[in-house]
């Protein structure tokens, strides 16, 4: 028997708010939802899973997001920064492993001036002209984004976190606003970046209505990539007693996103792999088509602790590439390392 709601979502790439609510709040559509998401993913991307080499360049952050272990107020956080030389040697290693996208991610660290970021981007593009450079360095003035793009950066990841201003205010201190976050995202699009946004699933105080608002916002923004993952508690944050997001709801939202945004790059995130040993495989089966193995030097990985019990931070992490390839295959897909620019249609 066909699931009418799921088929309507597949067909129209859209549903009414009340239909979305029904889908989000019940587990009875899950099997049909995941099956449809996998079919749509295969129609657009076959069995390909794109690998992006992630380099965590700084664990310093001037912000104080209430959910994040790297928040400025966390005196227990261990801080580090990679030098330009270290970043370039991560890229060298990644390039030899076959990676053709490098993602430079970090907290909002004023130590890295625009000039430094641009120089790093120029160096990577000069040495590896066939590679895409993705930045994920938070909220900046439009002029900074323009400089990064001018220097050769191709893509920018900035999750909107939640599209409801009241909810946003519960997750962030008063000096941050949803308005500025949106301004950043629209600036990035206008400048010509391929843009990634996204949100946490099961973040404190999140309602179904908030999740629907997230989907509506993404329909307006039309990002190339959408990163979602479960909220995971960090012990040294004001949210230390809050519950984490569930695997089930995270997978359900991933499948809904695949049906609403068939063309999108949807990562199966480390956060999914952290809350369940098979989380990343399940994320791929639910519609995900990107994984981002960590290329950061192994001795700093533990320090990039945005949430508790993050995987791939210990000894085993030198083997992430092999480990992930095996996991991708075991889930029924194939790892590819090419740039994998988004194809809309
Ligand atoms: N749990 C899950 N995801 C988190 N992020 C930050 N803190 C947490 C947490 N405690 C996510 C945010 C941010 C991305 C880099 O990591 O969505 O955008
Ligand atoms: Fe900083 Fe990002 Fe963590 Fe917020 S989520 S505290 S901006 S690293
Ligand atoms: Fe990092 Fe398996 S992916 S150890």
Tab-separated table of C-alpha atoms and ligand atoms in Angstrom:
chain	number	residue	atom	x	y	z
A	1	UNK	CA	0.000	0.000	0.000
A	2	UNK	CA	1.333	3.410	-0.999
A	3	UNK	CA	1.719	6.000	1.724
A	4	UNK	CA	-0.356	8.915	0.454
A	5	UNK	CA	1.512	11.655	2.346
A	6	UNK	CA	4.914	10.347	1.303
A	7	UNK	CA	3.864	10.036	-2.332
A	8	UNK	CA	2.463	13.554	-2.298
A	9	UNK	CA	5.723	14.878	-0.852
A	10	UNK	CA	7.718	12.989	-3.491
A	11	UNK	CA	5.484	14.267	-6.289
A	12	UNK	CA	5.071	17.926	-5.237
A	13	UNK	CA	8.311	18.320	-3.253
A	14	UNK	CA	6.048	20.056	-0.774
A	15	UNK	CA	3.230	19.522	1.719
A	16	UNK	CA	0.981	21.774	3.783
A	17	UNK	CA	2.084	22.628	7.320
A	18	UNK	CA	-0.456	20.256	8.829
A	19	UNK	CA	0.633	17.420	6.556
A	20	UNK	CA	4.276	18.039	7.460
A	21	UNK	CA	3.309	18.018	11.118
A	22	UNK	CA	1.665	14.624	10.684
A	23	UNK	CA	4.780	13.282	8.987
A	24	UNK	CA	7.184	14.696	11.565
A	25	UNK	CA	5.236	13.627	14.638
A	26	UNK	CA	4.517	9.989	13.792
A	27	UNK	CA	6.710	6.972	13.129
A	28	UNK	CA	4.130	5.254	10.937
A	29	UNK	CA	5.421	6.824	7.704
A	30	UNK	CA	9.098	6.110	8.389
A	31	UNK	CA	9.497	2.973	6.282
A	32	UNK	CA	7.790	4.518	3.235
A	33	UNK	CA	9.592	7.809	3.781
A	34	UNK	CA	13.058	6.236	3.823
A	35	UNK	CA	12.306	4.035	0.830
A	36	UNK	CA	11.101	7.019	-1.213
A	37	UNK	CA	14.089	9.121	-0.094
A	38	UNK	CA	16.510	6.420	-1.203
A	39	UNK	CA	14.767	6.086	-4.575
A	40	UNK	CA	14.914	9.845	-5.152
A	41	UNK	CA	18.532	9.988	-4.069
A	42	UNK	CA	19.405	7.152	-6.483
A	43	UNK	CA	17.498	8.829	-9.332
A	44	UNK	CA	19.556	12.005	-8.893
A	45	UNK	CA	22.889	10.730	-7.602
A	46	UNK	CA	22.974	6.965	-8.183
A	47	UNK	CA	24.963	5.216	-5.465
A	48	UNK	CA	27.538	8.005	-5.190
A	49	UNK	CA	28.547	9.373	-1.789
A	50	UNK	CA	30.772	12.439	-1.902
A	51	UNK	CA	33.743	12.648	0.437
A	52	UNK	CA	34.765	16.079	1.737
A	53	UNK	CA	37.991	16.464	3.682
A	54	UNK	CA	37.271	18.405	6.856
A	55	UNK	CA	40.014	20.489	8.460
A	56	UNK	CA	39.144	22.038	11.823
A	57	UNK	CA	41.390	25.081	11.817
A	58	UNK	CA	40.593	26.680	15.179
A	59	UNK	CA	38.799	25.738	18.386
A	60	UNK	CA	38.767	29.353	19.564
A	61	UNK	CA	35.413	31.085	19.322
A	62	UNK	CA	34.265	34.534	20.358
A	63	UNK	CA	30.617	33.463	20.435
A	64	UNK	CA	28.658	31.912	23.240
A	65	UNK	CA	26.038	29.705	21.612
A	66	UNK	CA	24.420	27.977	24.561
A	67	UNK	CA	24.607	24.482	23.028
A	68	UNK	CA	28.229	24.385	21.915
A	69	UNK	CA	31.300	23.127	23.755
A	70	UNK	CA	33.536	25.630	21.976
A	71	UNK	CA	31.588	28.605	23.339
A	72	UNK	CA	33.827	31.402	24.612
A	73	UNK	CA	32.482	30.952	28.138
A	74	UNK	CA	33.676	27.364	28.416
A	75	UNK	CA	36.835	27.680	30.487
A	76	UNK	CA	37.424	23.922	30.280
A	77	UNK	CA	37.683	23.868	26.491
A	78	UNK	CA	41.139	23.177	25.139
A	79	UNK	CA	41.972	25.697	22.460
A	80	UNK	CA	44.239	25.347	19.436
A	81	UNK	CA	44.806	26.949	16.097
A	82	UNK	CA	46.428	25.410	13.036
A	83	UNK	CA	49.124	27.381	11.260
A	84	UNK	CA	48.910	28.028	7.527
A	85	UNK	CA	51.638	25.435	7.125
A	86	UNK	CA	49.672	22.827	9.078
A	87	UNK	CA	46.525	23.527	7.076
A	88	UNK	CA	48.396	23.169	3.793
A	89	UNK	CA	49.953	19.912	4.896
A	90	UNK	CA	46.482	18.545	5.790
A	91	UNK	CA	45.451	19.439	2.231
A	92	UNK	CA	48.534	17.748	0.813
A	93	UNK	CA	47.738	14.582	2.685
A	94	UNK	CA	44.087	14.830	1.669
A	95	UNK	CA	44.959	15.401	-1.960
A	96	UNK	CA	47.097	12.266	-1.979
A	97	UNK	CA	44.187	10.337	-0.495
A	98	UNK	CA	42.110	11.567	-3.430
A	99	UNK	CA	40.041	14.338	-1.827
A	100	UNK	CA	39.014	17.150	-4.171
A	101	UNK	CA	37.090	19.265	-1.667
A	102	UNK	CA	38.600	20.768	1.455
A	103	UNK	CA	36.356	22.220	4.124
A	104	UNK	CA	38.050	24.684	6.471
A	105	UNK	CA	35.890	24.885	9.561
A	106	UNK	CA	36.424	26.736	12.803
A	107	UNK	CA	34.932	28.752	15.599
A	108	UNK	CA	34.642	32.500	15.051
A	109	UNK	CA	38.277	33.260	15.795
A	110	UNK	CA	39.347	36.871	15.219
A	111	UNK	CA	42.999	35.754	15.199
A	112	UNK	CA	42.413	34.641	11.608
A	113	UNK	CA	42.145	37.952	9.791
A	114	UNK	CA	40.479	38.150	6.387
A	115	UNK	CA	43.933	38.556	4.869
A	116	UNK	CA	45.141	35.326	6.491
A	117	UNK	CA	42.067	33.394	5.365
A	118	UNK	CA	42.435	34.733	1.817
A	119	UNK	CA	46.110	33.813	1.697
A	120	UNK	CA	45.344	30.251	2.815
A	121	UNK	CA	42.574	29.959	0.226
A	122	UNK	CA	44.850	31.313	-2.525
A	123	UNK	CA	47.594	28.863	-1.578
A	124	UNK	CA	45.227	25.872	-1.663
A	125	UNK	CA	43.750	26.929	-5.011
A	126	UNK	CA	47.214	27.532	-6.447
A	127	UNK	CA	48.503	24.112	-5.413
A	128	UNK	CA	45.304	22.204	-6.145
A	129	UNK	CA	43.422	24.074	-8.884
A	130	UNK	CA	41.162	21.066	-9.421
A	131	UNK	CA	39.877	21.229	-5.840
A	132	UNK	CA	36.927	23.071	-4.343
A	133	UNK	CA	37.514	25.084	-1.172
A	134	UNK	CA	34.669	25.317	1.301
A	135	UNK	CA	34.769	27.716	4.245
A	136	UNK	CA	32.771	27.340	7.441
A	137	UNK	CA	33.937	30.163	9.666
A	138	UNK	CA	30.708	31.710	10.865
A	139	UNK	CA	29.119	35.126	10.544
A	140	UNK	CA	31.199	37.837	8.852
A	141	UNK	CA	30.545	41.208	7.235
A	142	UNK	CA	29.593	41.004	3.561
A	143	UNK	CA	32.934	42.557	2.603
A	144	UNK	CA	34.798	39.661	4.206
A	145	UNK	CA	32.748	37.109	2.299
A	146	UNK	CA	33.466	39.057	-0.889
A	147	UNK	CA	37.196	38.879	-0.219
A	148	UNK	CA	37.086	35.125	0.448
A	149	UNK	CA	35.216	34.591	-2.817
A	150	UNK	CA	37.664	36.804	-4.670
A	151	UNK	CA	40.514	34.713	-3.231
A	152	UNK	CA	38.961	31.614	-4.771
A	153	UNK	CA	36.703	30.052	-2.121
A	154	UNK	CA	33.874	28.168	-3.829
A	155	UNK	CA	31.470	27.250	-1.060
A	156	UNK	CA	30.407	28.396	2.399
A	157	UNK	CA	28.648	26.443	5.130
A	158	UNK	CA	26.627	28.307	7.741
A	159	UNK	CA	23.758	26.530	9.433
A	160	UNK	CA	20.835	28.777	10.275
A	161	UNK	CA	20.327	26.544	13.397
A	162	UNK	CA	16.633	27.439	13.735
A	163	UNK	CA	14.442	29.648	11.550
A	164	UNK	CA	12.233	30.814	14.420
A	165	UNK	CA	13.491	34.046	15.975
A	166	UNK	CA	12.146	33.221	19.459
A	167	UNK	CA	13.716	29.775	19.380
A	168	UNK	CA	16.941	31.294	18.052
A	169	UNK	CA	16.996	33.613	21.062
A	170	UNK	CA	16.733	30.650	23.432
A	171	UNK	CA	19.786	29.007	21.860
A	172	UNK	CA	21.975	32.085	21.538
A	173	UNK	CA	23.015	35.036	23.682
A	174	UNK	CA	21.547	38.486	23.022
A	175	UNK	CA	24.440	39.616	20.821
A	176	UNK	CA	23.486	37.093	18.146
A	177	UNK	CA	20.373	37.221	15.983
A	178	UNK	CA	18.553	35.147	13.402
A	179	UNK	CA	18.327	38.298	11.335
A	180	UNK	CA	22.096	38.596	10.985
A	181	UNK	CA	22.422	34.875	10.306
A	182	UNK	CA	19.947	35.196	7.428
A	183	UNK	CA	21.697	38.318	6.168
A	184	UNK	CA	24.931	36.311	5.993
A	185	UNK	CA	23.278	33.483	4.075
A	186	UNK	CA	21.679	35.771	1.496
A	187	UNK	CA	24.936	37.757	1.113
A	188	UNK	CA	26.822	34.514	0.484
A	189	UNK	CA	24.322	33.470	-2.173
A	190	UNK	CA	24.385	36.851	-3.895
A	191	UNK	CA	28.176	36.869	-3.956
A	192	UNK	CA	28.103	33.575	-5.824
A	193	UNK	CA	29.069	30.977	-3.237
A	194	UNK	CA	27.516	27.545	-3.297
A	195	UNK	CA	25.831	27.730	0.079
A	196	UNK	CA	25.138	25.156	2.761
A	197	UNK	CA	22.745	25.756	5.632
A	198	UNK	CA	20.943	23.509	8.102
A	199	UNK	CA	19.815	22.990	11.661
A	200	UNK	CA	20.089	20.766	14.699
A	201	UNK	CA	17.380	18.185	15.334
A	202	UNK	CA	16.071	18.011	18.875
A	203	UNK	CA	17.797	21.144	20.118
A	204	UNK	CA	16.474	22.426	23.450
A	205	UNK	CA	12.951	23.945	23.272
A	206	UNK	CA	12.521	22.900	19.613
A	207	UNK	CA	8.903	22.266	18.545
A	208	UNK	CA	7.456	20.622	15.438
A	209	UNK	CA	6.435	24.105	14.328
A	210	UNK	CA	10.095	25.168	14.554
A	211	UNK	CA	11.114	22.263	12.317
A	212	UNK	CA	8.441	23.212	9.790
A	213	UNK	CA	9.754	26.801	9.874
A	214	UNK	CA	13.238	25.389	9.155
A	215	UNK	CA	11.911	23.584	6.076
A	216	UNK	CA	10.074	26.705	4.891
A	217	UNK	CA	13.187	28.836	5.332
A	218	UNK	CA	15.244	26.348	3.320
A	219	UNK	CA	12.600	26.415	0.553
A	220	UNK	CA	13.154	30.179	0.279
A	221	UNK	CA	16.949	30.029	0.559
A	222	UNK	CA	17.380	27.077	-1.847
A	223	UNK	CA	20.816	26.093	-0.528
A	224	UNK	CA	23.043	23.645	-2.398
A	225	UNK	CA	23.827	21.715	0.773
A	226	UNK	CA	21.764	21.091	3.900
A	227	UNK	CA	23.540	19.855	7.017
A	228	UNK	CA	21.454	18.497	9.846
A	229	UNK	CA	22.301	16.334	12.811
A	230	UNK	CA	20.998	15.574	16.255
A	231	UNK	CA	21.685	18.042	19.038
A	232	UNK	CA	24.082	16.370	21.481
A	233	UNK	CA	24.592	17.613	25.017
A	234	UNK	CA	27.942	19.037	26.049
A	235	UNK	CA	28.699	18.815	29.762
A	236	UNK	CA	30.291	22.262	30.063
A	237	UNK	CA	27.459	24.319	28.613
A	238	UNK	CA	24.332	25.903	30.124
A	239	UNK	CA	22.398	23.098	28.371
A	240	UNK	CA	24.253	20.348	30.215
A	241	UNK	CA	21.001	18.930	31.638
A	242	UNK	CA	19.063	19.065	28.370
A	243	UNK	CA	18.135	15.969	26.377
A	244	UNK	CA	19.783	15.222	23.052
A	245	UNK	CA	17.954	14.782	19.734
A	246	UNK	CA	16.898	11.279	18.670
A	247	UNK	CA	18.211	9.115	15.863
A	248	UNK	CA	14.678	8.459	14.627
A	249	UNK	CA	13.715	12.112	14.235
A	250	UNK	CA	17.089	12.970	12.673
A	251	UNK	CA	16.659	10.258	10.030
A	252	UNK	CA	13.041	11.237	9.432
A	253	UNK	CA	14.046	14.878	8.824
A	254	UNK	CA	16.838	13.761	6.492
A	255	UNK	CA	14.366	11.775	4.376
A	256	UNK	CA	11.906	14.666	4.296
A	257	UNK	CA	14.732	16.948	3.103
A	258	UNK	CA	15.682	14.496	0.345
A	259	UNK	CA	12.108	14.510	-0.959
A	260	UNK	CA	11.791	18.304	-0.726
A	261	UNK	CA	15.271	18.995	-2.166
A	262	UNK	CA	16.079	16.101	-4.535
A	263	UNK	CA	19.164	17.862	-5.924
A	264	UNK	CA	20.691	18.766	-2.563
A	265	UNK	CA	23.918	17.587	-1.025
A	266	UNK	CA	22.902	16.111	2.321
A	267	UNK	CA	25.672	15.025	4.662
A	268	UNK	CA	25.322	12.050	6.927
A	269	UNK	CA	26.927	13.809	9.849
A	270	UNK	CA	29.438	12.906	12.539
A	271	UNK	CA	26.753	13.784	15.089
A	272	UNK	CA	24.595	10.952	13.697
A	273	UNK	CA	27.561	8.595	14.003
A	274	UNK	CA	28.086	9.777	17.565
A	275	UNK	CA	24.600	8.963	18.875
A	276	UNK	CA	24.488	5.541	17.188
A	277	UNK	CA	27.264	3.208	16.004
A	278	UNK	CA	25.403	2.742	12.711
A	279	UNK	CA	24.167	6.331	12.532
A	280	UNK	CA	26.111	7.386	9.448
A	281	UNK	CA	25.126	4.270	7.477
A	282	UNK	CA	21.500	4.867	8.425
A	283	UNK	CA	21.858	8.511	7.398
A	284	UNK	CA	22.971	7.433	3.927
A	285	UNK	CA	20.058	5.018	3.634
A	286	UNK	CA	17.697	7.812	4.691
A	287	UNK	CA	18.803	10.020	1.784
A	288	UNK	CA	22.239	11.363	2.725
A	289	UNK	CA	24.875	11.555	-0.018
A	290	UNK	CA	27.895	13.271	1.576
A	291	UNK	CA	30.304	12.347	4.353
A	292	UNK	CA	33.001	14.595	5.716
A	293	UNK	CA	35.948	12.623	7.072
A	294	UNK	CA	38.245	14.510	9.372
A	295	UNK	CA	41.645	15.515	7.959
A	296	UNK	CA	42.720	17.545	10.994
A	297	UNK	CA	45.980	16.478	12.654
A	298	UNK	CA	45.105	13.641	15.040
A	299	UNK	CA	46.598	15.416	18.067
A	300	UNK	CA	44.085	18.294	17.889
A	301	UNK	CA	40.937	16.309	17.143
A	302	UNK	CA	39.881	15.806	20.734
A	303	UNK	CA	40.026	19.537	21.255
A	304	UNK	CA	37.387	20.319	18.631
A	305	UNK	CA	34.716	19.213	21.059
A	306	UNK	CA	31.453	20.876	20.108
A	307	UNK	CA	29.536	18.083	21.903
A	308	UNK	CA	30.367	15.137	24.212
A	309	UNK	CA	31.698	11.761	22.998
A	310	UNK	CA	32.446	12.924	19.461
A	311	UNK	CA	33.697	10.019	17.343
A	312	UNK	CA	36.879	9.903	15.253
A	313	UNK	CA	38.949	11.765	17.816
A	314	UNK	CA	41.218	8.967	19.065
A	315	UNK	CA	43.826	6.583	17.701
A	316	UNK	CA	41.398	5.040	15.258
A	317	UNK	CA	40.887	8.346	13.466
A	318	UNK	CA	43.977	7.988	11.287
A	319	UNK	CA	41.908	5.307	9.558
A	320	UNK	CA	38.751	7.401	9.003
A	321	UNK	CA	39.091	7.281	5.265
A	322	UNK	CA	39.193	3.436	5.099
A	323	UNK	CA	36.641	3.092	7.850
A	324	UNK	CA	34.197	5.389	6.076
A	325	UNK	CA	34.692	3.735	2.718
A	326	UNK	CA	33.822	0.379	4.256
A	327	UNK	CA	30.796	1.841	5.972
A	328	UNK	CA	29.585	3.467	2.748
A	329	UNK	CA	29.950	0.172	0.883
A	330	UNK	CA	28.272	-1.828	3.606
A	331	UNK	CA	25.302	0.532	3.379
A	332	UNK	CA	25.054	-0.152	-0.366
A	333	UNK	CA	26.733	2.929	-1.832
A	334	UNK	CA	30.041	3.960	-3.377
A	335	UNK	CA	32.489	6.593	-2.145
A	336	UNK	CA	33.632	9.130	-4.722
A	337	UNK	CA	36.171	11.896	-4.224
A	338	UNK	CA	35.495	14.232	-7.167
A	339	UNK	CA	34.384	17.825	-6.498
A	340	UNK	CA	30.740	16.863	-6.768
A	341	UNK	CA	29.289	20.279	-7.527
A	342	UNK	CA	25.553	20.357	-7.058
A	343	UNK	CA	23.403	19.752	-10.144
A	344	UNK	CA	19.961	21.259	-9.884
A	345	UNK	CA	16.977	19.868	-11.691
B	1	LIG	N1	25.222	19.186	19.210
B	1	LIG	C1	25.062	19.026	17.884
B	1	LIG	N2	25.485	19.912	16.973
B	1	LIG	C2	26.106	21.015	17.435
B	1	LIG	N3	26.623	22.063	16.787
B	1	LIG	C3	27.149	22.915	17.693
B	1	LIG	N4	26.976	22.417	18.933
B	1	LIG	C4	26.331	21.242	18.796
B	1	LIG	C5	25.854	20.274	19.704
B	1	LIG	N5	26.017	20.418	21.025
B	1	LIG	C6	26.511	22.210	15.354
B	1	LIG	C7	25.873	23.535	14.982
B	1	LIG	C8	26.975	24.208	14.189
B	1	LIG	C9	27.787	23.051	13.686
B	1	LIG	C10	29.178	23.367	13.303
B	1	LIG	O1	27.764	22.150	14.766
B	1	LIG	O2	24.731	23.307	14.157
B	1	LIG	O3	26.481	24.972	13.125
B	2	LIG	FE1	31.259	29.245	18.151
B	2	LIG	FE2	30.055	27.845	16.196
B	2	LIG	FE3	30.200	26.872	18.679
B	2	LIG	FE4	28.586	28.957	18.197
B	2	LIG	S1	28.372	26.857	17.330
B	2	LIG	S2	30.021	28.766	19.949
B	2	LIG	S3	29.772	30.074	16.665
B	2	LIG	S4	31.933	27.258	17.326
B	3	LIG	FE1	36.595	7.984	11.748
B	3	LIG	FE2	35.507	5.440	11.456
B	3	LIG	S1	35.160	7.256	10.320
B	3	LIG	S2	37.171	6.131	12.722
